[in-house]
PDB file of C-alpha atoms in Angstrom:
ATOM      1  CA  MET A   1    -131.478  75.054 -54.149  1.00  0.00           C
ATOM      2  CA  ILE A   2    -129.647  76.468 -51.129  1.00  0.00           C
ATOM      3  CA  ARG A   3    -129.996  74.273 -48.048  1.00  0.00           C
ATOM      4  CA  ARG A   4    -129.677  75.927 -44.671  1.00  0.00           C
ATOM      5  CA  THR A   5    -128.811  73.995 -41.546  1.00  0.00           C
ATOM      6  CA  ALA A   6    -129.702  76.490 -38.797  1.00  0.00           C
ATOM      7  CA  PRO A   7    -133.410  76.456 -37.829  1.00  0.00           C
ATOM      8  CA  PRO A   8    -135.355  79.393 -39.325  1.00  0.00           C
ATOM      9  CA  ASP A   9    -135.811  82.594 -37.353  1.00  0.00           C
ATOM     10  CA  ALA A  10    -138.326  81.975 -34.554  1.00  0.00           C
ATOM     11  CA  ARG A  11    -140.139  85.326 -34.833  1.00  0.00           C
ATOM     12  CA  LEU A  12    -140.609  84.985 -38.600  1.00  0.00           C
ATOM     13  CA  MET A  13    -141.805  81.398 -38.156  1.00  0.00           C
ATOM     14  CA  ALA A  14    -144.342  82.450 -35.513  1.00  0.00           C
ATOM     15  CA  VAL A  15    -145.834  84.974 -37.967  1.00  0.00           C
ATOM     16  CA  LEU A  16    -145.826  82.467 -40.856  1.00  0.00           C
ATOM     17  CA  ILE A  17    -147.391  79.692 -38.752  1.00  0.00           C
ATOM     18  CA  ILE A  18    -150.188  81.928 -37.408  1.00  0.00           C
ATOM     19  CA  ALA A  19    -150.851  83.202 -40.947  1.00  0.00           C
ATOM     20  CA  ALA A  20    -150.946  79.599 -42.223  1.00  0.00           C
ATOM     21  CA  VAL A  21    -153.435  78.579 -39.498  1.00  0.00           C
ATOM     22  CA  VAL A  22    -155.728  81.555 -40.298  1.00  0.00           C
ATOM     23  CA  ILE A  23    -155.531  80.837 -44.036  1.00  0.00           C
ATOM     24  CA  GLY A  24    -156.241  77.157 -43.347  1.00  0.00           C
ATOM     25  CA  ILE A  25    -159.357  77.962 -41.303  1.00  0.00           C
ATOM     26  CA  LEU A  26    -160.633  80.304 -44.048  1.00  0.00           C
ATOM     27  CA  VAL A  27    -159.923  77.671 -46.716  1.00  0.00           C
ATOM     28  CA  GLY A  28    -161.781  75.078 -44.607  1.00  0.00           C
ATOM     29  CA  TYR A  29    -164.815  77.354 -44.275  1.00  0.00           C
ATOM     30  CA  TRP A  30    -164.725  78.098 -47.990  1.00  0.00           C
ATOM     31  CA  ILE A  31    -164.500  74.403 -48.998  1.00  0.00           C
ATOM     32  CA  TYR A  32    -167.307  73.483 -46.602  1.00  0.00           C
ATOM     33  CA  ALA A  33    -169.524  76.294 -47.843  1.00  0.00           C
ATOM     34  CA  ALA A  34    -168.840  75.382 -51.460  1.00  0.00           C
ATOM     35  CA  LEU A  35    -169.479  71.643 -51.129  1.00  0.00           C
ATOM     36  CA  SER A  36    -172.283  71.391 -48.607  1.00  0.00           C
TER      37      SER A  36
ATOM     38  CA  MET B   1    -142.481  62.676 -27.658  1.00  0.00           C
ATOM     39  CA  ASP B   2    -140.021  64.008 -30.189  1.00  0.00           C
ATOM     40  CA  LEU B   3    -140.572  63.593 -33.876  1.00  0.00           C
ATOM     41  CA  ASP B   4    -137.660  63.055 -36.196  1.00  0.00           C
ATOM     42  CA  LEU B   5    -139.149  62.017 -39.493  1.00  0.00           C
ATOM     43  CA  GLY B   6    -136.558  63.208 -41.943  1.00  0.00           C
ATOM     44  CA  GLY B   7    -133.315  63.662 -40.111  1.00  0.00           C
ATOM     45  CA  ARG B   8    -131.349  66.920 -40.231  1.00  0.00           C
ATOM     46  CA  ARG B   9    -130.131  67.403 -43.761  1.00  0.00           C
ATOM     47  CA  GLY B  10    -130.787  71.116 -43.731  1.00  0.00           C
ATOM     48  CA  TRP B  11    -133.784  72.797 -45.303  1.00  0.00           C
ATOM     49  CA  SER B  12    -134.589  74.836 -48.386  1.00  0.00           C
ATOM     50  CA  VAL B  13    -137.308  77.408 -49.066  1.00  0.00           C
ATOM     51  CA  LEU B  14    -139.340  74.620 -50.698  1.00  0.00           C
ATOM     52  CA  ASP B  15    -139.247  72.635 -47.428  1.00  0.00           C
ATOM     53  CA  LEU B  16    -140.471  75.715 -45.544  1.00  0.00           C
ATOM     54  CA  ALA B  17    -143.271  76.257 -48.096  1.00  0.00           C
ATOM     55  CA  LEU B  18    -144.366  72.599 -47.819  1.00  0.00           C
ATOM     56  CA  TYR B  19    -144.316  72.840 -44.004  1.00  0.00           C
ATOM     57  CA  LEU B  20    -146.629  75.878 -44.169  1.00  0.00           C
ATOM     58  CA  LEU B  21    -148.809  74.048 -46.714  1.00  0.00           C
ATOM     59  CA  GLY B  22    -149.084  71.189 -44.213  1.00  0.00           C
ATOM     60  CA  ILE B  23    -150.298  73.664 -41.577  1.00  0.00           C
ATOM     61  CA  VAL B  24    -152.844  75.197 -43.994  1.00  0.00           C
ATOM     62  CA  GLY B  25    -154.107  71.701 -44.925  1.00  0.00           C
ATOM     63  CA  LEU B  26    -154.324  70.581 -41.315  1.00  0.00           C
ATOM     64  CA  ALA B  27    -156.171  73.727 -40.210  1.00  0.00           C
ATOM     65  CA  ALA B  28    -158.564  73.430 -43.177  1.00  0.00           C
ATOM     66  CA  ALA B  29    -159.233  69.741 -42.437  1.00  0.00           C
ATOM     67  CA  LEU B  30    -159.904  70.417 -38.740  1.00  0.00           C
ATOM     68  CA  THR B  31    -162.239  73.270 -39.681  1.00  0.00           C
ATOM     69  CA  ILE B  32    -164.219  71.023 -42.047  1.00  0.00           C
ATOM     70  CA  VAL B  33    -164.471  68.271 -39.395  1.00  0.00           C
ATOM     71  CA  TRP B  34    -165.672  70.866 -36.863  1.00  0.00           C
ATOM     72  CA  LEU B  35    -168.304  72.335 -39.222  1.00  0.00           C
ATOM     73  CA  SER B  36    -169.468  68.884 -40.363  1.00  0.00           C
ATOM     74  CA  MET B  37    -169.903  67.745 -36.766  1.00  0.00           C
ATOM     75  CA  ARG B  38    -172.001  70.816 -35.961  1.00  0.00           C
ATOM     76  CA  ALA B  39    -174.190  70.139 -38.956  1.00  0.00           C
ATOM     77  CA  VAL B  40    -174.778  66.561 -37.761  1.00  0.00           C
ATOM     78  CA  LEU B  41    -175.436  67.669 -34.156  1.00  0.00           C
ATOM     79  CA  ASP B  42    -177.981  70.143 -35.543  1.00  0.00           C
ATOM     80  CA  ILE B  43    -180.122  67.309 -36.852  1.00  0.00           C
ATOM     81  CA  GLY B  44    -179.901  65.225 -33.673  1.00  0.00           C
ATOM     82  CA  GLY B  45    -176.334  63.894 -33.660  1.00  0.00           C
ATOM     83  CA  TYR B  46    -176.574  61.010 -36.105  1.00  0.00           C
ATOM     84  CA  CYS B  47    -177.237  60.480 -39.794  1.00  0.00           C
ATOM     85  CA  ALA B  48    -176.657  57.988 -42.590  1.00  0.00           C
ATOM     86  CA  GLU B  49    -176.190  57.908 -46.336  1.00  0.00           C
ATOM     87  CA  GLY B  50    -175.927  55.210 -49.001  1.00  0.00           C
ATOM     88  CA  GLY B  51    -176.604  51.501 -48.886  1.00  0.00           C
ATOM     89  CA  PRO B  52    -179.833  49.619 -49.628  1.00  0.00           C
ATOM     90  CA  TYR B  53    -181.597  50.977 -46.548  1.00  0.00           C
ATOM     91  CA  GLU B  54    -184.507  53.253 -45.886  1.00  0.00           C
ATOM     92  CA  ILE B  55    -182.748  56.121 -44.125  1.00  0.00           C
ATOM     93  CA  ALA B  56    -184.631  58.018 -41.435  1.00  0.00           C
ATOM     94  CA  HIS B  57    -181.957  60.682 -40.867  1.00  0.00           C
ATOM     95  CA  HIS B  58    -180.179  61.790 -44.009  1.00  0.00           C
ATOM     96  CA  CYS B  59    -176.873  63.606 -43.529  1.00  0.00           C
ATOM     97  CA  PRO B  60    -176.621  67.327 -44.243  1.00  0.00           C
ATOM     98  CA  ASP B  61    -175.540  68.079 -47.816  1.00  0.00           C
ATOM     99  CA  GLY B  62    -171.935  67.190 -48.497  1.00  0.00           C
ATOM    100  CA  VAL B  63    -171.142  65.974 -44.959  1.00  0.00           C
ATOM    101  CA  ALA B  64    -171.068  62.262 -45.839  1.00  0.00           C
ATOM    102  CA  PHE B  65    -168.409  63.072 -48.437  1.00  0.00           C
ATOM    103  CA  LEU B  66    -166.567  65.924 -46.706  1.00  0.00           C
ATOM    104  CA  LEU B  67    -166.092  64.290 -43.287  1.00  0.00           C
ATOM    105  CA  PRO B  68    -164.071  61.194 -44.354  1.00  0.00           C
ATOM    106  CA  LEU B  69    -162.217  63.221 -46.967  1.00  0.00           C
ATOM    107  CA  SER B  70    -161.155  65.838 -44.407  1.00  0.00           C
ATOM    108  CA  ILE B  71    -159.951  63.150 -41.993  1.00  0.00           C
ATOM    109  CA  PHE B  72    -157.607  61.659 -44.595  1.00  0.00           C
ATOM    110  CA  ALA B  73    -156.536  65.110 -45.803  1.00  0.00           C
ATOM    111  CA  GLY B  74    -155.786  66.062 -42.195  1.00  0.00           C
ATOM    112  CA  LEU B  75    -153.662  62.964 -41.620  1.00  0.00           C
ATOM    113  CA  GLY B  76    -151.734  63.630 -44.846  1.00  0.00           C
ATOM    114  CA  SER B  77    -151.196  67.275 -43.919  1.00  0.00           C
ATOM    115  CA  ALA B  78    -150.018  66.334 -40.427  1.00  0.00           C
ATOM    116  CA  GLY B  79    -147.529  63.908 -41.974  1.00  0.00           C
ATOM    117  CA  LEU B  80    -146.241  66.614 -44.327  1.00  0.00           C
ATOM    118  CA  MET B  81    -145.943  69.081 -41.445  1.00  0.00           C
ATOM    119  CA  GLY B  82    -144.034  66.614 -39.233  1.00  0.00           C
ATOM    120  CA  TRP B  83    -141.725  65.560 -42.070  1.00  0.00           C
ATOM    121  CA  LYS B  84    -140.813  69.055 -43.218  1.00  0.00           C
ATOM    122  CA  GLY B  85    -140.750  70.346 -39.644  1.00  0.00           C
ATOM    123  CA  SER B  86    -138.057  67.830 -38.744  1.00  0.00           C
ATOM    124  CA  GLN B  87    -135.972  69.158 -41.649  1.00  0.00           C
ATOM    125  CA  LEU B  88    -136.404  72.736 -40.437  1.00  0.00           C
ATOM    126  CA  GLY B  89    -135.031  71.716 -37.026  1.00  0.00           C
ATOM    127  CA  GLY B  90    -135.911  73.487 -33.795  1.00  0.00           C
ATOM    128  CA  PRO B  91    -139.292  72.691 -32.241  1.00  0.00           C
ATOM    129  CA  TYR B  92    -141.162  72.869 -35.570  1.00  0.00           C
ATOM    130  CA  ALA B  93    -141.788  69.145 -36.031  1.00  0.00           C
ATOM    131  CA  ASN B  94    -143.299  68.918 -32.548  1.00  0.00           C
ATOM    132  CA  LEU B  95    -145.865  71.603 -33.393  1.00  0.00           C
ATOM    133  CA  VAL B  96    -147.814  68.991 -35.358  1.00  0.00           C
ATOM    134  CA  LEU B  97    -148.681  67.412 -31.987  1.00  0.00           C
ATOM    135  CA  LEU B  98    -150.927  70.435 -31.378  1.00  0.00           C
ATOM    136  CA  ALA B  99    -153.334  68.929 -33.921  1.00  0.00           C
ATOM    137  CA  TRP B 100    -154.518  66.480 -31.233  1.00  0.00           C
ATOM    138  CA  PRO B 101    -155.609  69.141 -28.703  1.00  0.00           C
ATOM    139  CA  ALA B 102    -156.997  71.267 -31.548  1.00  0.00           C
ATOM    140  CA  LEU B 103    -159.162  68.366 -32.737  1.00  0.00           C
ATOM    141  CA  PHE B 104    -160.397  67.171 -29.355  1.00  0.00           C
ATOM    142  CA  ILE B 105    -160.939  70.543 -27.711  1.00  0.00           C
ATOM    143  CA  SER B 106    -162.779  71.961 -30.746  1.00  0.00           C
ATOM    144  CA  LEU B 107    -165.028  68.887 -31.031  1.00  0.00           C
ATOM    145  CA  GLY B 108    -165.456  68.866 -27.239  1.00  0.00           C
ATOM    146  CA  TRP B 109    -166.589  72.475 -27.492  1.00  0.00           C
ATOM    147  CA  ASN B 110    -169.241  71.375 -30.026  1.00  0.00           C
ATOM    148  CA  PHE B 111    -170.470  68.650 -27.686  1.00  0.00           C
ATOM    149  CA  LEU B 112    -170.615  71.021 -24.702  1.00  0.00           C
ATOM    150  CA  GLN B 113    -172.377  73.790 -26.628  1.00  0.00           C
ATOM    151  CA  PHE B 114    -175.003  71.389 -27.970  1.00  0.00           C
ATOM    152  CA  ALA B 115    -175.341  69.740 -24.522  1.00  0.00           C
ATOM    153  CA  PHE B 116    -176.207  73.038 -22.833  1.00  0.00           C
ATOM    154  CA  PHE B 117    -178.142  74.504 -25.774  1.00  0.00           C
ATOM    155  CA  PRO B 118    -179.605  71.514 -27.605  1.00  0.00           C
ATOM    156  CA  PRO B 119    -181.474  72.172 -30.846  1.00  0.00           C
ATOM    157  CA  PRO B 120    -185.299  72.083 -30.538  1.00  0.00           C
ATOM    158  CA  PRO B 121    -187.344  70.165 -29.604  1.00  0.00           C
ATOM    159  CA  SER B 122    -184.850  69.136 -26.862  1.00  0.00           C
ATOM    160  CA  THR B 123    -184.647  71.291 -23.766  1.00  0.00           C
ATOM    161  CA  GLY B 124    -182.434  71.330 -20.684  1.00  0.00           C
ATOM    162  CA  ILE B 125    -179.021  69.695 -20.572  1.00  0.00           C
ATOM    163  CA  GLU B 126    -178.308  66.738 -22.855  1.00  0.00           C
ATOM    164  CA  LEU B 127    -176.238  64.335 -20.709  1.00  0.00           C
ATOM    165  CA  GLY B 128    -175.499  62.189 -23.775  1.00  0.00           C
ATOM    166  CA  TRP B 129    -173.481  65.091 -25.198  1.00  0.00           C
ATOM    167  CA  LEU B 130    -172.244  66.557 -21.929  1.00  0.00           C
ATOM    168  CA  ILE B 131    -170.208  63.455 -20.992  1.00  0.00           C
ATOM    169  CA  PRO B 132    -168.395  63.088 -24.337  1.00  0.00           C
ATOM    170  CA  GLY B 133    -167.853  66.856 -24.306  1.00  0.00           C
ATOM    171  CA  ILE B 134    -166.060  66.716 -20.950  1.00  0.00           C
ATOM    172  CA  LEU B 135    -164.057  63.633 -22.019  1.00  0.00           C
ATOM    173  CA  PHE B 136    -163.014  65.269 -25.289  1.00  0.00           C
ATOM    174  CA  VAL B 137    -161.846  68.443 -23.535  1.00  0.00           C
ATOM    175  CA  ILE B 138    -159.820  66.400 -21.022  1.00  0.00           C
ATOM    176  CA  MET B 139    -158.315  64.258 -23.784  1.00  0.00           C
ATOM    177  CA  GLY B 140    -157.351  67.371 -25.710  1.00  0.00           C
ATOM    178  CA  ALA B 141    -156.034  69.335 -22.740  1.00  0.00           C
ATOM    179  CA  VAL B 142    -153.758  66.714 -21.158  1.00  0.00           C
ATOM    180  CA  PRO B 143    -151.165  66.646 -23.992  1.00  0.00           C
ATOM    181  CA  LEU B 144    -150.997  70.456 -23.810  1.00  0.00           C
ATOM    182  CA  ILE B 145    -148.904  70.029 -20.633  1.00  0.00           C
ATOM    183  CA  GLY B 146    -145.946  69.339 -22.918  1.00  0.00           C
ATOM    184  CA  PHE B 147    -146.539  72.736 -24.557  1.00  0.00           C
ATOM    185  CA  LEU B 148    -146.534  74.772 -21.342  1.00  0.00           C
ATOM    186  CA  PRO B 149    -143.656  77.285 -21.195  1.00  0.00           C
ATOM    187  CA  GLY B 150    -140.467  75.256 -20.849  1.00  0.00           C
ATOM    188  CA  GLY B 151    -142.330  72.038 -21.698  1.00  0.00           C
ATOM    189  CA  LYS B 152    -140.578  69.216 -23.484  1.00  0.00           C
ATOM    190  CA  ASN B 153    -142.334  69.840 -26.806  1.00  0.00           C
ATOM    191  CA  TRP B 154    -140.618  73.209 -27.213  1.00  0.00           C
ATOM    192  CA  LYS B 155    -137.221  71.600 -27.076  1.00  0.00           C
ATOM    193  CA  SER B 156    -135.404  71.377 -30.346  1.00  0.00           C
ATOM    194  CA  THR B 157    -135.696  67.992 -32.003  1.00  0.00           C
ATOM    195  CA  ASP B 158    -132.158  68.275 -33.332  1.00  0.00           C
ATOM    196  CA  THR B 159    -130.375  69.178 -30.108  1.00  0.00           C
ATOM    197  CA  PRO B 160    -127.607  66.666 -29.650  1.00  0.00           C
ATOM    198  CA  THR B 161    -128.524  64.592 -26.655  1.00  0.00           C
ATOM    199  CA  GLU B 162    -126.133  63.023 -24.195  1.00  0.00           C
ATOM    200  CA  PRO B 163    -124.997  59.687 -25.519  1.00  0.00           C
ATOM    201  CA  THR B 164    -126.763  56.957 -23.650  1.00  0.00           C
ATOM    202  CA  ALA B 165    -124.513  54.874 -21.459  1.00  0.00           C
ATOM    203  CA  LYS B 166    -123.756  51.723 -23.353  1.00  0.00           C
ATOM    204  CA  TYR B 167    -121.831  48.737 -22.118  1.00  0.00           C
ATOM    205  CA  ASP B 168    -118.472  48.955 -23.814  1.00  0.00           C
ATOM    206  CA  PHE B 169    -117.398  45.400 -24.529  1.00  0.00           C
ATOM    207  CA  MET B 170    -114.140  46.497 -26.150  1.00  0.00           C
ATOM    208  CA  ALA B 171    -113.091  48.594 -23.158  1.00  0.00           C
ATOM    209  CA  GLU B 172    -114.101  45.815 -20.775  1.00  0.00           C
ATOM    210  CA  GLY B 173    -112.094  43.233 -22.735  1.00  0.00           C
ATOM    211  CA  GLU B 174    -109.090  45.540 -22.921  1.00  0.00           C
ATOM    212  CA  ALA B 175    -109.223  46.220 -19.152  1.00  0.00           C
ATOM    213  CA  ARG B 176    -109.395  42.517 -18.396  1.00  0.00           C
ATOM    214  CA  TYR B 177    -106.462  41.814 -20.692  1.00  0.00           C
ATOM    215  CA  GLN B 178    -104.391  44.563 -19.071  1.00  0.00           C
ATOM    216  CA  ASN B 179    -105.221  43.233 -15.594  1.00  0.00           C
ATOM    217  CA  THR B 180    -104.184  39.718 -16.552  1.00  0.00           C
ATOM    218  CA  MET B 181    -100.950  41.030 -18.028  1.00  0.00           C
ATOM    219  CA  LYS B 182    -100.246  43.084 -14.913  1.00  0.00           C
ATOM    220  CA  ARG B 183    -100.784  40.035 -12.674  1.00  0.00           C
ATOM    221  CA  GLU B 184     -98.565  37.882 -14.910  1.00  0.00           C
ATOM    222  CA  ARG B 185     -95.866  40.530 -14.901  1.00  0.00           C
ATOM    223  CA  SER B 186     -95.849  40.954 -11.156  1.00  0.00           C
ATOM    224  CA  LYS B 187     -95.878  37.169 -10.625  1.00  0.00           C
ATOM    225  CA  LEU B 188     -92.999  36.687 -13.000  1.00  0.00           C
ATOM    226  CA  LEU B 189     -90.960  39.498 -11.481  1.00  0.00           C
ATOM    227  CA  THR B 190     -91.612  38.125  -7.964  1.00  0.00           C
ATOM    228  CA  ASP B 191     -90.442  34.701  -9.125  1.00  0.00           C
ATOM    229  CA  LEU B 192     -87.320  36.169 -10.625  1.00  0.00           C
ATOM    230  CA  VAL B 193     -86.546  38.210  -7.520  1.00  0.00           C
ATOM    231  CA  GLN B 194     -87.064  35.174  -5.280  1.00  0.00           C
ATOM    232  CA  GLU B 195     -84.866  33.015  -7.494  1.00  0.00           C
ATOM    233  CA  SER B 196     -82.128  35.644  -7.523  1.00  0.00           C
ATOM    234  CA  ALA B 197     -82.334  35.897  -3.734  1.00  0.00           C
ATOM    235  CA  HIS B 198     -82.057  32.120  -3.347  1.00  0.00           C
ATOM    236  CA  ARG B 199     -79.211  32.010  -5.807  1.00  0.00           C
ATOM    237  CA  ALA B 200     -77.386  34.756  -3.923  1.00  0.00           C
ATOM    238  CA  ALA B 201     -77.914  32.807  -0.696  1.00  0.00           C
ATOM    239  CA  GLY B 202     -76.526  29.711  -2.410  1.00  0.00           C
ATOM    240  CA  GLN B 203     -79.778  27.807  -2.030  1.00  0.00           C
ATOM    241  CA  ALA B 204     -81.967  26.118  -4.537  1.00  0.00           C
ATOM    242  CA  PRO B 205     -85.217  28.015  -5.296  1.00  0.00           C
ATOM    243  CA  ALA B 206     -88.043  27.046  -2.951  1.00  0.00           C
ATOM    244  CA  SER B 207     -90.271  26.032  -5.778  1.00  0.00           C
ATOM    245  CA  SER B 208     -87.652  23.982  -7.531  1.00  0.00           C
ATOM    246  CA  ALA B 209     -88.054  20.502  -6.268  1.00  0.00           C
ATOM    247  CA  PRO B 210     -85.722  17.951  -7.770  1.00  0.00           C
ATOM    248  CA  ALA B 211     -86.850  17.828 -11.388  1.00  0.00           C
ATOM    249  CA  SER B 212     -85.878  15.987 -14.487  1.00  0.00           C
ATOM    250  CA  PRO B 213     -83.969  17.886 -17.234  1.00  0.00           C
ATOM    251  CA  ALA B 214     -87.017  17.609 -19.554  1.00  0.00           C
ATOM    252  CA  THR B 215     -89.282  19.284 -16.972  1.00  0.00           C
ATOM    253  CA  GLU B 216     -86.718  22.021 -16.370  1.00  0.00           C
ATOM    254  CA  ASN B 217     -86.444  22.732 -20.104  1.00  0.00           C
ATOM    255  CA  ALA B 218     -90.228  22.908 -20.438  1.00  0.00           C
ATOM    256  CA  ASP B 219     -90.295  25.289 -17.474  1.00  0.00           C
ATOM    257  CA  VAL B 220     -87.695  27.560 -19.046  1.00  0.00           C
ATOM    258  CA  VAL B 221     -89.477  27.561 -22.416  1.00  0.00           C
ATOM    259  CA  SER B 222     -92.758  28.374 -20.724  1.00  0.00           C
ATOM    260  CA  LYS B 223     -91.120  31.247 -18.809  1.00  0.00           C
ATOM    261  CA  LEU B 224     -89.518  32.623 -21.953  1.00  0.00           C
ATOM    262  CA  GLU B 225     -92.851  32.434 -23.750  1.00  0.00           C
ATOM    263  CA  ARG B 226     -94.583  34.320 -20.935  1.00  0.00           C
ATOM    264  CA  LEU B 227     -91.813  36.916 -20.957  1.00  0.00           C
ATOM    265  CA  SER B 228     -92.093  37.304 -24.709  1.00  0.00           C
ATOM    266  CA  ALA B 229     -95.897  37.680 -24.500  1.00  0.00           C
ATOM    267  CA  LEU B 230     -95.556  40.334 -21.791  1.00  0.00           C
ATOM    268  CA  TYR B 231     -92.948  42.186 -23.840  1.00  0.00           C
ATOM    269  CA  ARG B 232     -95.113  42.100 -26.991  1.00  0.00           C
ATOM    270  CA  ALA B 233     -98.086  43.349 -25.008  1.00  0.00           C
ATOM    271  CA  GLY B 234     -96.022  46.281 -23.775  1.00  0.00           C
ATOM    272  CA  SER B 235     -96.136  45.239 -20.132  1.00  0.00           C
ATOM    273  CA  LEU B 236     -92.368  44.931 -19.971  1.00  0.00           C
ATOM    274  CA  THR B 237     -89.861  47.485 -21.214  1.00  0.00           C
ATOM    275  CA  HIS B 238     -87.078  46.330 -23.504  1.00  0.00           C
ATOM    276  CA  ASP B 239     -84.530  46.470 -20.678  1.00  0.00           C
ATOM    277  CA  GLU B 240     -86.762  44.558 -18.273  1.00  0.00           C
ATOM    278  CA  PHE B 241     -87.402  41.940 -20.943  1.00  0.00           C
ATOM    279  CA  GLN B 242     -83.701  41.536 -21.725  1.00  0.00           C
ATOM    280  CA  ALA B 243     -82.802  41.312 -18.043  1.00  0.00           C
ATOM    281  CA  ALA B 244     -85.542  38.792 -17.297  1.00  0.00           C
ATOM    282  CA  LYS B 245     -84.647  36.722 -20.360  1.00  0.00           C
ATOM    283  CA  ALA B 246     -80.981  36.688 -19.406  1.00  0.00           C
ATOM    284  CA  ALA B 247     -81.869  35.711 -15.831  1.00  0.00           C
ATOM    285  CA  THR B 248     -84.106  32.875 -17.030  1.00  0.00           C
ATOM    286  CA  ILE B 249     -81.490  31.525 -19.404  1.00  0.00           C
ATOM    287  CA  ALA B 250     -78.760  31.896 -16.805  1.00  0.00           C
ATOM    288  CA  GLU B 251     -80.896  30.063 -14.295  1.00  0.00           C
ATOM    289  CA  ALA B 252     -81.472  27.228 -16.766  1.00  0.00           C
ATOM    290  CA  GLY B 253     -77.745  27.091 -17.596  1.00  0.00           C
ATOM    291  CA  GLY B 254     -76.689  27.341 -13.959  1.00  0.00           C
TER     292      GLY B 254
END
């Protein structure tokens, strides 16, 4: 697998991180609703 | 605080995917903790499950199992995020520190909301929830200072920092040795110049009191040894060494 040394592009990372947070919150709600 | 959990060995797409998975896991865990806390506050703020006791306040369904599970899942996700973030470089490892304000401010919000709007039959402001609410918000907000624009948490974790000033024993030793050699050299050269001057004036050197031949020989050997040491150390050039050696031997012979 190719290994890069420069940090990833900041703008792309901002989008990915915000998307990951939103997905995480939705997953949390879904797990809570399913198990409680 | 800067996190450097994995060193900078570069990163692959898998590292990036695991970093994002850590964020998803952390956000999900914080959400479950937040929802579980609200469910407990709804029934008065305390509950119990299990054990051989007669329980007055049972926990809402699933909370007794979800709450501890989400805490451990959150810690694991934060670890994954910090580890993979340090491989990505830049400020990405430090972003995991935002989990602290996210946890305390969101739970503080719960406390404050339930303090001002307590579930029936309570009315008015619940001081027992207001105080922890304020404390939680303060605890969560203070570390955010590091995330203000230009704050230290935005700085790259892999930026080479200035080497810290360390005491250099080798350099110190070398400097001392060079100083000693310089002193020895100048002393020896002064001696030689004085002796030459006395010799030219037809006098005995000032320092040379009447001495026995054995003492004189020891003196010459000692001088030659010092000269040789200075020459080996590079404090004397070849010509200086030869001249000084010849002068010493001549002096002993004369």
